[in-house]
PDB file of C-alpha atoms in Angstrom:
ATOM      1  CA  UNK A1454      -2.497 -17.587 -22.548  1.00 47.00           C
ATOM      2  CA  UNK A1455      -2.858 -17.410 -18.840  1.00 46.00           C
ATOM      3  CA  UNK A1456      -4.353 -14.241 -17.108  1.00 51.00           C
ATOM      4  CA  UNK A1457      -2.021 -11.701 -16.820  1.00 55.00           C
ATOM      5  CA  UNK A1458      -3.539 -10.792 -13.440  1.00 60.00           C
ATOM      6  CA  UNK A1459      -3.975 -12.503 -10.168  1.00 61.00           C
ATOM      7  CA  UNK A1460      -6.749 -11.711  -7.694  1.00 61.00           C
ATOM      8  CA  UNK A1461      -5.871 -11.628  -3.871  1.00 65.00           C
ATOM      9  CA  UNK A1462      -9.685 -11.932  -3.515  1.00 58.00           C
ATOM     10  CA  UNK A1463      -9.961 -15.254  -4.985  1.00 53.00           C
ATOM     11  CA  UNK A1464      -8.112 -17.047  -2.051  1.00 50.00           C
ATOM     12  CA  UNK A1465     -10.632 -18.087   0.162  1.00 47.00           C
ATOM     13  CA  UNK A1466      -9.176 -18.804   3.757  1.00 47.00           C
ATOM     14  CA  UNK A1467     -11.383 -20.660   6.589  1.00 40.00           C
ATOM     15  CA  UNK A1468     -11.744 -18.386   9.971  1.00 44.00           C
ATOM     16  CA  UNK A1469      -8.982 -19.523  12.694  1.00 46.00           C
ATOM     17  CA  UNK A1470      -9.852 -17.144  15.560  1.00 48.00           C
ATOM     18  CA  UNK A1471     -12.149 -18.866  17.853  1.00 43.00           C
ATOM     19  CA  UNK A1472     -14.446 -16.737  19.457  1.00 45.00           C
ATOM     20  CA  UNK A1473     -15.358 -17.782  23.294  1.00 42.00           C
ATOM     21  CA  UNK A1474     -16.792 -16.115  25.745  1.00 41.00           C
ATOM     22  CA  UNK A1475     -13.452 -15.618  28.093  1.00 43.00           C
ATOM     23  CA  UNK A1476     -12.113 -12.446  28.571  1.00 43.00           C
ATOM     24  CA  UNK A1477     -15.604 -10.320  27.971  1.00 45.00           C
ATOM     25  CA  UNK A1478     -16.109  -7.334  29.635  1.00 44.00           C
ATOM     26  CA  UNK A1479     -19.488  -7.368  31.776  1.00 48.00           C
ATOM     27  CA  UNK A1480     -20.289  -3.789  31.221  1.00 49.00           C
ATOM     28  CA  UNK A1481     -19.630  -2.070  27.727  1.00 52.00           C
ATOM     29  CA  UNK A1482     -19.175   1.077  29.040  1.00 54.00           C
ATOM     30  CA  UNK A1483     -15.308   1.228  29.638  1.00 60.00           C
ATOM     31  CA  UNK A1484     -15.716   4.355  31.414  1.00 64.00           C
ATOM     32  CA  UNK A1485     -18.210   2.977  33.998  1.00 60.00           C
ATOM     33  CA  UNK A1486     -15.992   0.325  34.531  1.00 59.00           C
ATOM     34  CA  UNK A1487     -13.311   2.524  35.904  1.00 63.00           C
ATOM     35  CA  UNK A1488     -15.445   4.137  38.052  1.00 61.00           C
ATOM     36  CA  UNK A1489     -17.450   1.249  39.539  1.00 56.00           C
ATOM     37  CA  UNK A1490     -13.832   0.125  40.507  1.00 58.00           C
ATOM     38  CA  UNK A1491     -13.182   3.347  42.055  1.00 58.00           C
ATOM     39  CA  UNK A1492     -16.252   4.048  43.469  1.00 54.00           C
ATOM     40  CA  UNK A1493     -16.231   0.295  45.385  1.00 48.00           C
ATOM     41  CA  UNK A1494     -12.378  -0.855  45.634  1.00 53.00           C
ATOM     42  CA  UNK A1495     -13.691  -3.701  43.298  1.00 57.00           C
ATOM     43  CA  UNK A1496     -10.210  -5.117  42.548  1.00 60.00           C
ATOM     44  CA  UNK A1497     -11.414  -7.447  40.046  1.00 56.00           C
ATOM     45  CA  UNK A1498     -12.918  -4.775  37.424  1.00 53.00           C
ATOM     46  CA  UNK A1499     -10.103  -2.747  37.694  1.00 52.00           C
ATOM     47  CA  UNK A1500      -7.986  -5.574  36.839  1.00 55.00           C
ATOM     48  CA  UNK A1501     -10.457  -7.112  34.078  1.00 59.00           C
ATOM     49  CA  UNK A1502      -9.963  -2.987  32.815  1.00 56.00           C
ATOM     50  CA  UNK A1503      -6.296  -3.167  32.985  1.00 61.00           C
ATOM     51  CA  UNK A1504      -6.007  -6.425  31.079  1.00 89.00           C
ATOM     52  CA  UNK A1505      -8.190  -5.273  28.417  1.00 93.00           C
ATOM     53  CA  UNK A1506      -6.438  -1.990  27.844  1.00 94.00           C
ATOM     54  CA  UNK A1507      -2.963  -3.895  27.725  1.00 94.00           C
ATOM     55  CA  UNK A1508      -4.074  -6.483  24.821  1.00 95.00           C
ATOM     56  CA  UNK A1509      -5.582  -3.098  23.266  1.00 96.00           C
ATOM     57  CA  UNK A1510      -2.184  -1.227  22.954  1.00 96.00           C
ATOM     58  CA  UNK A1511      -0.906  -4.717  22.425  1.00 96.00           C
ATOM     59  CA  UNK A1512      -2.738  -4.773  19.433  1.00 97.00           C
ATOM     60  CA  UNK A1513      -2.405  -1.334  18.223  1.00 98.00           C
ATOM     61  CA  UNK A1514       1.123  -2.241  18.028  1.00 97.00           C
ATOM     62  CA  UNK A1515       0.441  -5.194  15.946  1.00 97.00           C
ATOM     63  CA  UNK A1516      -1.319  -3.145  13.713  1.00 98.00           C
ATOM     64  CA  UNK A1517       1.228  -1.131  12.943  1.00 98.00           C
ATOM     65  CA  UNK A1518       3.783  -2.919  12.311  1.00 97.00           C
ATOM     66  CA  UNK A1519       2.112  -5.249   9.700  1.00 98.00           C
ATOM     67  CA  UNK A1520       1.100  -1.712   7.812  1.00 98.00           C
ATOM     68  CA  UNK A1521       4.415  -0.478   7.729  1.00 98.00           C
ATOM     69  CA  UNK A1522       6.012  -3.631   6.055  1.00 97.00           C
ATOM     70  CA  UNK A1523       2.633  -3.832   3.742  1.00 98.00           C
ATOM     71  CA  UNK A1524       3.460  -0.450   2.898  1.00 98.00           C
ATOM     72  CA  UNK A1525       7.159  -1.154   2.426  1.00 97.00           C
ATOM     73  CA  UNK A1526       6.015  -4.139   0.010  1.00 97.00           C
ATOM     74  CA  UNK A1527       3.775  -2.000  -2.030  1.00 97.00           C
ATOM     75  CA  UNK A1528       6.070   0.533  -2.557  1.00 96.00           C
ATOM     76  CA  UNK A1529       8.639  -2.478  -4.413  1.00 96.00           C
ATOM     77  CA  UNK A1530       5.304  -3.537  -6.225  1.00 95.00           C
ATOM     78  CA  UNK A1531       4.741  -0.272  -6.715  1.00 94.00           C
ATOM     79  CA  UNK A1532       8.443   0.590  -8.720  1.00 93.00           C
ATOM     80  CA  UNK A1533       7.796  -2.533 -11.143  1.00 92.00           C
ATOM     81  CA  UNK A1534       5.342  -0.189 -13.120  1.00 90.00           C
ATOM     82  CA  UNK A1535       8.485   1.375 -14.633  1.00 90.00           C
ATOM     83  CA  UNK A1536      10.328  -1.959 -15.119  1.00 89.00           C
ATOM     84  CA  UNK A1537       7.846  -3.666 -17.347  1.00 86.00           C
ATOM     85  CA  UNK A1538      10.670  -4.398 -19.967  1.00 88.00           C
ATOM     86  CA  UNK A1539      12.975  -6.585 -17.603  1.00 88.00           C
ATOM     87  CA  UNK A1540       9.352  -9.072 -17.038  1.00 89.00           C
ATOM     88  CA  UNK A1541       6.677  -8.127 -19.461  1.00 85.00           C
ATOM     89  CA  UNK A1542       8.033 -11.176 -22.330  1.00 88.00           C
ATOM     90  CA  UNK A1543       7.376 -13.263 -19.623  1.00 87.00           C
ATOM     91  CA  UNK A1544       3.966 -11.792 -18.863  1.00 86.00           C
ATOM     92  CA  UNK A1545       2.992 -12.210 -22.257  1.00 86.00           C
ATOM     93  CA  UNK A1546       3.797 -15.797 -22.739  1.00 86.00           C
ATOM     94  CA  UNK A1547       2.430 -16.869 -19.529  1.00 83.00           C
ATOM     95  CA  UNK A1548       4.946 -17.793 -17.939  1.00 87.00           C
ATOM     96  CA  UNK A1549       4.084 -19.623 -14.106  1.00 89.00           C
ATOM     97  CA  UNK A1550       4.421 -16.948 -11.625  1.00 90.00           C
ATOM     98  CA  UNK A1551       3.993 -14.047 -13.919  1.00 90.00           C
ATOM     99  CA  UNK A1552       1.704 -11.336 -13.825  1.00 89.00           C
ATOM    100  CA  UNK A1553       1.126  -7.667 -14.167  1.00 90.00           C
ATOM    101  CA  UNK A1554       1.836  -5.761 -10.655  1.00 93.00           C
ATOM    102  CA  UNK A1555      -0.998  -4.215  -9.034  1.00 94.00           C
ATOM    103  CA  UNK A1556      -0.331  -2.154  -5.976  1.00 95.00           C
ATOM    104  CA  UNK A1557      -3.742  -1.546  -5.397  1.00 96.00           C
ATOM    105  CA  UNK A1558      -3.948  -5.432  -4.174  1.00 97.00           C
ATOM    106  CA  UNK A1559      -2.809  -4.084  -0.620  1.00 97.00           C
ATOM    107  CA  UNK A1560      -6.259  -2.098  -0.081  1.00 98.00           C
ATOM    108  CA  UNK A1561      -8.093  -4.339   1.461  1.00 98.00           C
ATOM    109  CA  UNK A1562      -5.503  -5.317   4.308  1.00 98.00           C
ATOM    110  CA  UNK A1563      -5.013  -1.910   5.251  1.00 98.00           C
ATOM    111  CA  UNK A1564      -8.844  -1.285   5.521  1.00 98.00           C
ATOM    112  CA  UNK A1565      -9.303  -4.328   7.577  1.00 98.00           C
ATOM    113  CA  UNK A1566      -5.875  -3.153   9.737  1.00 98.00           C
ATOM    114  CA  UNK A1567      -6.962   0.350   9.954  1.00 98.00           C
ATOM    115  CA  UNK A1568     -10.812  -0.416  11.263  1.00 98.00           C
ATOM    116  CA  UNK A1569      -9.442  -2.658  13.675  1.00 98.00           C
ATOM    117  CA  UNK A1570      -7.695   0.185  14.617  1.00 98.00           C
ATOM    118  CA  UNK A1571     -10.185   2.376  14.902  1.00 98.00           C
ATOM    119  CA  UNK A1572     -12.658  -0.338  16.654  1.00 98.00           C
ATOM    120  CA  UNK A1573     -10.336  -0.603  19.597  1.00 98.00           C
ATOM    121  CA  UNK A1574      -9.402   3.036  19.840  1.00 98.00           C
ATOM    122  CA  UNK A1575     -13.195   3.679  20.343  1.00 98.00           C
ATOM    123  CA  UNK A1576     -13.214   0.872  23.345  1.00 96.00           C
ATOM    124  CA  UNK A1577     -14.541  -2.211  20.805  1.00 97.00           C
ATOM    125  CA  UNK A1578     -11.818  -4.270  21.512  1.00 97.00           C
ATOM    126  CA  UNK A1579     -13.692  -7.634  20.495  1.00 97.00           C
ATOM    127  CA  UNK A1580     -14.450  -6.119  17.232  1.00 98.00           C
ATOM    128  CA  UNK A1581     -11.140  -4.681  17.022  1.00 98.00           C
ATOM    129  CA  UNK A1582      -9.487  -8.430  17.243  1.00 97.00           C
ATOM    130  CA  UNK A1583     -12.096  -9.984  14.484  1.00 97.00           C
ATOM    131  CA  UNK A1584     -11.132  -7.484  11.787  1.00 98.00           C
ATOM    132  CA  UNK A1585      -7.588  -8.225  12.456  1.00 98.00           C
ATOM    133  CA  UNK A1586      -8.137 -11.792  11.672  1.00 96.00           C
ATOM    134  CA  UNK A1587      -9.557 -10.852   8.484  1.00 97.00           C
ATOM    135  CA  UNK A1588      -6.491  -8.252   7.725  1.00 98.00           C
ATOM    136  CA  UNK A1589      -4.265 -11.739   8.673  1.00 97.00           C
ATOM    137  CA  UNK A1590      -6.592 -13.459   5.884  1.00 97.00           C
ATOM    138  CA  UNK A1591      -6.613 -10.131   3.311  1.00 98.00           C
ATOM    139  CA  UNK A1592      -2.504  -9.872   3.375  1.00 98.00           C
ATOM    140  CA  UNK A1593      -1.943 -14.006   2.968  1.00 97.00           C
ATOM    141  CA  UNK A1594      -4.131 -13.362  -0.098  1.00 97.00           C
ATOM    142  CA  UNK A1595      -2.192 -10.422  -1.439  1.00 97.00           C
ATOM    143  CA  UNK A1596       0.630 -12.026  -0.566  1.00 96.00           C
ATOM    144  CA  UNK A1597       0.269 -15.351  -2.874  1.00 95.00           C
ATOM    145  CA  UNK A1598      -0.887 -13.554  -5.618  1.00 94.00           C
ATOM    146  CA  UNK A1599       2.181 -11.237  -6.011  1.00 95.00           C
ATOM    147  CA  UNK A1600       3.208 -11.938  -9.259  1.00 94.00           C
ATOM    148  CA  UNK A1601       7.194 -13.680  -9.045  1.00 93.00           C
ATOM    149  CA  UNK A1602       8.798 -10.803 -10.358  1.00 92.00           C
ATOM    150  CA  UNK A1603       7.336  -8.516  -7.448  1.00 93.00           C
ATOM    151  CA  UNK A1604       8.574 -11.409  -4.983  1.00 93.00           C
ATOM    152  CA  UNK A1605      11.633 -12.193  -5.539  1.00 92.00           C
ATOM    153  CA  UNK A1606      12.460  -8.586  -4.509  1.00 93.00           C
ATOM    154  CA  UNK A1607      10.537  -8.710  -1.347  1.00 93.00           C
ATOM    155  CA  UNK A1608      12.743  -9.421   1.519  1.00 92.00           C
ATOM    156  CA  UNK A1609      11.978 -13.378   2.522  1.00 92.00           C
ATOM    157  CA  UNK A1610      11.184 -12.071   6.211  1.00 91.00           C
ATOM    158  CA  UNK A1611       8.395  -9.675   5.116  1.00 92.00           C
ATOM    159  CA  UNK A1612       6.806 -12.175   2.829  1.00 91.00           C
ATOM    160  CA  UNK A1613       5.991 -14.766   6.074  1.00 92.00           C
ATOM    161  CA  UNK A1614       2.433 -13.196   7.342  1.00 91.00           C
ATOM    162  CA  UNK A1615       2.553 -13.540  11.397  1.00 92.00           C
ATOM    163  CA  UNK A1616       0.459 -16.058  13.296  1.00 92.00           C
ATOM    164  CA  UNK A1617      -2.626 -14.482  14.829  1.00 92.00           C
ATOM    165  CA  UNK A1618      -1.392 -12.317  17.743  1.00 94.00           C
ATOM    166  CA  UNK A1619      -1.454 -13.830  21.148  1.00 93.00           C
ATOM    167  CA  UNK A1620      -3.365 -10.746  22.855  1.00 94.00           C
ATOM    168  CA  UNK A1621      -5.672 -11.805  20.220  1.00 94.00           C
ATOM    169  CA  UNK A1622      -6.490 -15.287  21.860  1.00 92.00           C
ATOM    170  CA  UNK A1623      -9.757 -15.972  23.498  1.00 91.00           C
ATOM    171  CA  UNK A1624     -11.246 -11.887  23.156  1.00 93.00           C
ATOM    172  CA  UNK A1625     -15.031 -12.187  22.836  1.00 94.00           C
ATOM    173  CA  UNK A1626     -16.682 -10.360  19.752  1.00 92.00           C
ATOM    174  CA  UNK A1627     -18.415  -8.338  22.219  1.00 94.00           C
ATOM    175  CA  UNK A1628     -15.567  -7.486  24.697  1.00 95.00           C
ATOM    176  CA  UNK A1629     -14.645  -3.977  25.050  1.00 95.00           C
ATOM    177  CA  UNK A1630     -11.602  -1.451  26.227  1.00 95.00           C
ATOM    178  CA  UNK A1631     -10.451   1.439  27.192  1.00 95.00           C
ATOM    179  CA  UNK A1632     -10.334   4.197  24.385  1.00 96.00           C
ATOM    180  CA  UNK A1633      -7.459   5.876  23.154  1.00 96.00           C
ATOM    181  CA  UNK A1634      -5.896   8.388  20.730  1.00 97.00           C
ATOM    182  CA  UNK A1635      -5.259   7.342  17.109  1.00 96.00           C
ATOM    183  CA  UNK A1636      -1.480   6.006  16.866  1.00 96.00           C
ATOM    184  CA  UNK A1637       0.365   8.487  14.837  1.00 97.00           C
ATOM    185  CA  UNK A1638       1.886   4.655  12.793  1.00 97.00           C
ATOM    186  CA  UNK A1639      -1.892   4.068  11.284  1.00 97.00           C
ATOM    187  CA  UNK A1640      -0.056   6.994   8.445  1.00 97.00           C
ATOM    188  CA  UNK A1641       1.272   3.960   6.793  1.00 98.00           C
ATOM    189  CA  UNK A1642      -2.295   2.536   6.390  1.00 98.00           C
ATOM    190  CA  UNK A1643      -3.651   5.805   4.873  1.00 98.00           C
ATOM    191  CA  UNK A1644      -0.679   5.562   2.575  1.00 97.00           C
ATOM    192  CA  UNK A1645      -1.364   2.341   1.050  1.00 98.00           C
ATOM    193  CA  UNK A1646      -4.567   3.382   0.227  1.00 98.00           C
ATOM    194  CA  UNK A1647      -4.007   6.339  -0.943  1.00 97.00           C
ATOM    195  CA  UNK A1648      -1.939   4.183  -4.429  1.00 95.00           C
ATOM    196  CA  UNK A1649      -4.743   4.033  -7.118  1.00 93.00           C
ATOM    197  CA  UNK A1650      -2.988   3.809 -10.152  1.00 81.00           C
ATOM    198  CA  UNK A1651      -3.334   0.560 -12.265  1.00 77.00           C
ATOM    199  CA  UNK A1652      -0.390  -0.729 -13.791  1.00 72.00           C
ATOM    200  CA  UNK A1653      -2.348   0.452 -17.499  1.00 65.00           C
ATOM    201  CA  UNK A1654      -1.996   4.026 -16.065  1.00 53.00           C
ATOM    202  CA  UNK A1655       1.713   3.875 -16.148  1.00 51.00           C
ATOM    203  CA  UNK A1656       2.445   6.634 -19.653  1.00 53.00           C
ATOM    204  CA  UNK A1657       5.548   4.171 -20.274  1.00 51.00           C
ATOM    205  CA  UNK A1658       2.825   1.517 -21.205  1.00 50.00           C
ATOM    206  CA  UNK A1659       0.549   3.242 -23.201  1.00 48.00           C
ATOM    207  CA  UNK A1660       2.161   3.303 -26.243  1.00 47.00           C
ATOM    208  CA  UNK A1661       3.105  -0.261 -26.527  1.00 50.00           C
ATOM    209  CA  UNK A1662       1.470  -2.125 -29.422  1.00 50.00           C
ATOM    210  CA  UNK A1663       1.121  -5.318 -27.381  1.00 48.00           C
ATOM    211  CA  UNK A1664      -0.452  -7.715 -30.305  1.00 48.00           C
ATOM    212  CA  UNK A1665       2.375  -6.760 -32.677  1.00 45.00           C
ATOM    213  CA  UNK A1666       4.913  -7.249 -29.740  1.00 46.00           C
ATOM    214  CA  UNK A1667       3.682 -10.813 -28.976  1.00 46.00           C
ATOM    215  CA  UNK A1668       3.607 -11.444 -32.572  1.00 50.00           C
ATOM    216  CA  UNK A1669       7.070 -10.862 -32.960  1.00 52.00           C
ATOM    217  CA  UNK A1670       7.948 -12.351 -29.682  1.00 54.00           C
ATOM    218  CA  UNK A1671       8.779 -16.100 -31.277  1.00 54.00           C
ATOM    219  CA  UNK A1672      10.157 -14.351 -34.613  1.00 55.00           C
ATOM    220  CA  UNK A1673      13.264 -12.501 -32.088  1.00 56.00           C
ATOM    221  CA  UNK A1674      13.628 -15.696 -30.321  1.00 56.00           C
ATOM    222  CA  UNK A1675      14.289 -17.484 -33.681  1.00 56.00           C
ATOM    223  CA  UNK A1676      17.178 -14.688 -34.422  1.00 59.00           C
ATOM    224  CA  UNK A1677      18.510 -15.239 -31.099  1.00 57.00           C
ATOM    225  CA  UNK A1678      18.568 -18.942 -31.517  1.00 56.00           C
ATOM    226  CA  UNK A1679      19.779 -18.772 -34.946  1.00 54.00           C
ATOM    227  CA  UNK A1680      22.936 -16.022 -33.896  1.00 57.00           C
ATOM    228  CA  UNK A1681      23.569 -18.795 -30.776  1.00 57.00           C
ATOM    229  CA  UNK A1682      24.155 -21.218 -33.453  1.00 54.00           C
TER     230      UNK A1682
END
């Protein structure tokens, strides 16, 4: 019998971010930036500033979007602990594309999303970009390991993972940004992660005699096919 479990982890995905040199910062001290372009009328920083602080919020934005669908997703993953009867035959048997939900598969995109976050709202916007690429790799994982019954309930549009945003494109690991307040959105992060139970925590499993079940799986579909006749 196949494993009733699918790990997001064991996708492995090859890095598609390339990281150049264009669009770094010279200084990494935001702040001095700002006022070196005050200070001197140095039209260039100020505008190097501005266009760093735009792919920031840019980004932000990004960011919070992708962890309110994730969040919307885990929450149908999530309400398939208290449907195991209309899937859990097909579980058992093995059936391709079935396996137990596990909401807690969503962790590690939101920890990837949410440092990004927090990377860029302390002025890191380089390292900001490179731990969304690796939120972009953590959700395409999650996301093909969803066992089919959790699927076919997820709304075709929030199953396609985005392309790697363009504000993305060309940011140096090293550039930096402006800082900036926490976006109130990053919630929906904190709520994924805050779903720890494990699909043998649900009570409405743990009474289930699972070897005698399977056992008497072939034996009911014998009646069935013998009442069909």
């Amino acid at each position: 019998m196949r494993s009733l479990q699918k790990d997001p982890k064991a996708t492995n995905r090859v890095s598609g971010r390339a990281h150049t040199s264009g669009g770094q910062l010279e200084d990494p001290a935001s702040e001095k930036l700002a006022k070196i372009g005050k200070v001197t009328g140095n039209q260039a920083v100020m505008s190097q500033l501005g266009s760093a602080e735009g792919k920031r919020d840019e980004l932000l934005a990004f960011i919070c979007q992708r962890l309110k669908i994730v969040n919307e997703i885990q929450q149908v993953e999530l309400a398939e602990y208290d449907k195991q009867e209309e899937w859990f035959r097909e579980v058992a048997k093995g059936e391709s594309g079935f396996h137990l939900p596990d909401a807690t598969r969503w962790h590690d995109t939101a920890s990837f999303y949410m440092q990004a976050a927090q990377a860029m709202c302390a002025g890191n916007l380089g390292r900001g970009a490179d731990l969304i690429e690796k939120a972009q790799e953590a959700e395409r994982a999650a996301m093909e390991s969803v066992p089919h019954q959790v699927e076919s309930k997820i709304m075709p549009a929030k199953r396609k993972i985005p392309e790697q945003p363009e504000a993305a494109v060309g940011v140096a690991s090293g550039a930096t940004c402006p800082t900036k307040a926490r976006p109130m959105d990053l919630k929906y992060g904190e709520e994924i992660l805050a779903v720890i139970a494990e699909l043998r925590d649900n009570p409405a499993l743990q009474n289930k005699d699972y070897g005698a079940w399977w056992e008497g799986l072939e034996e009911e579909e014998e009646e069935e096919d013998g009442a069909a006749g």
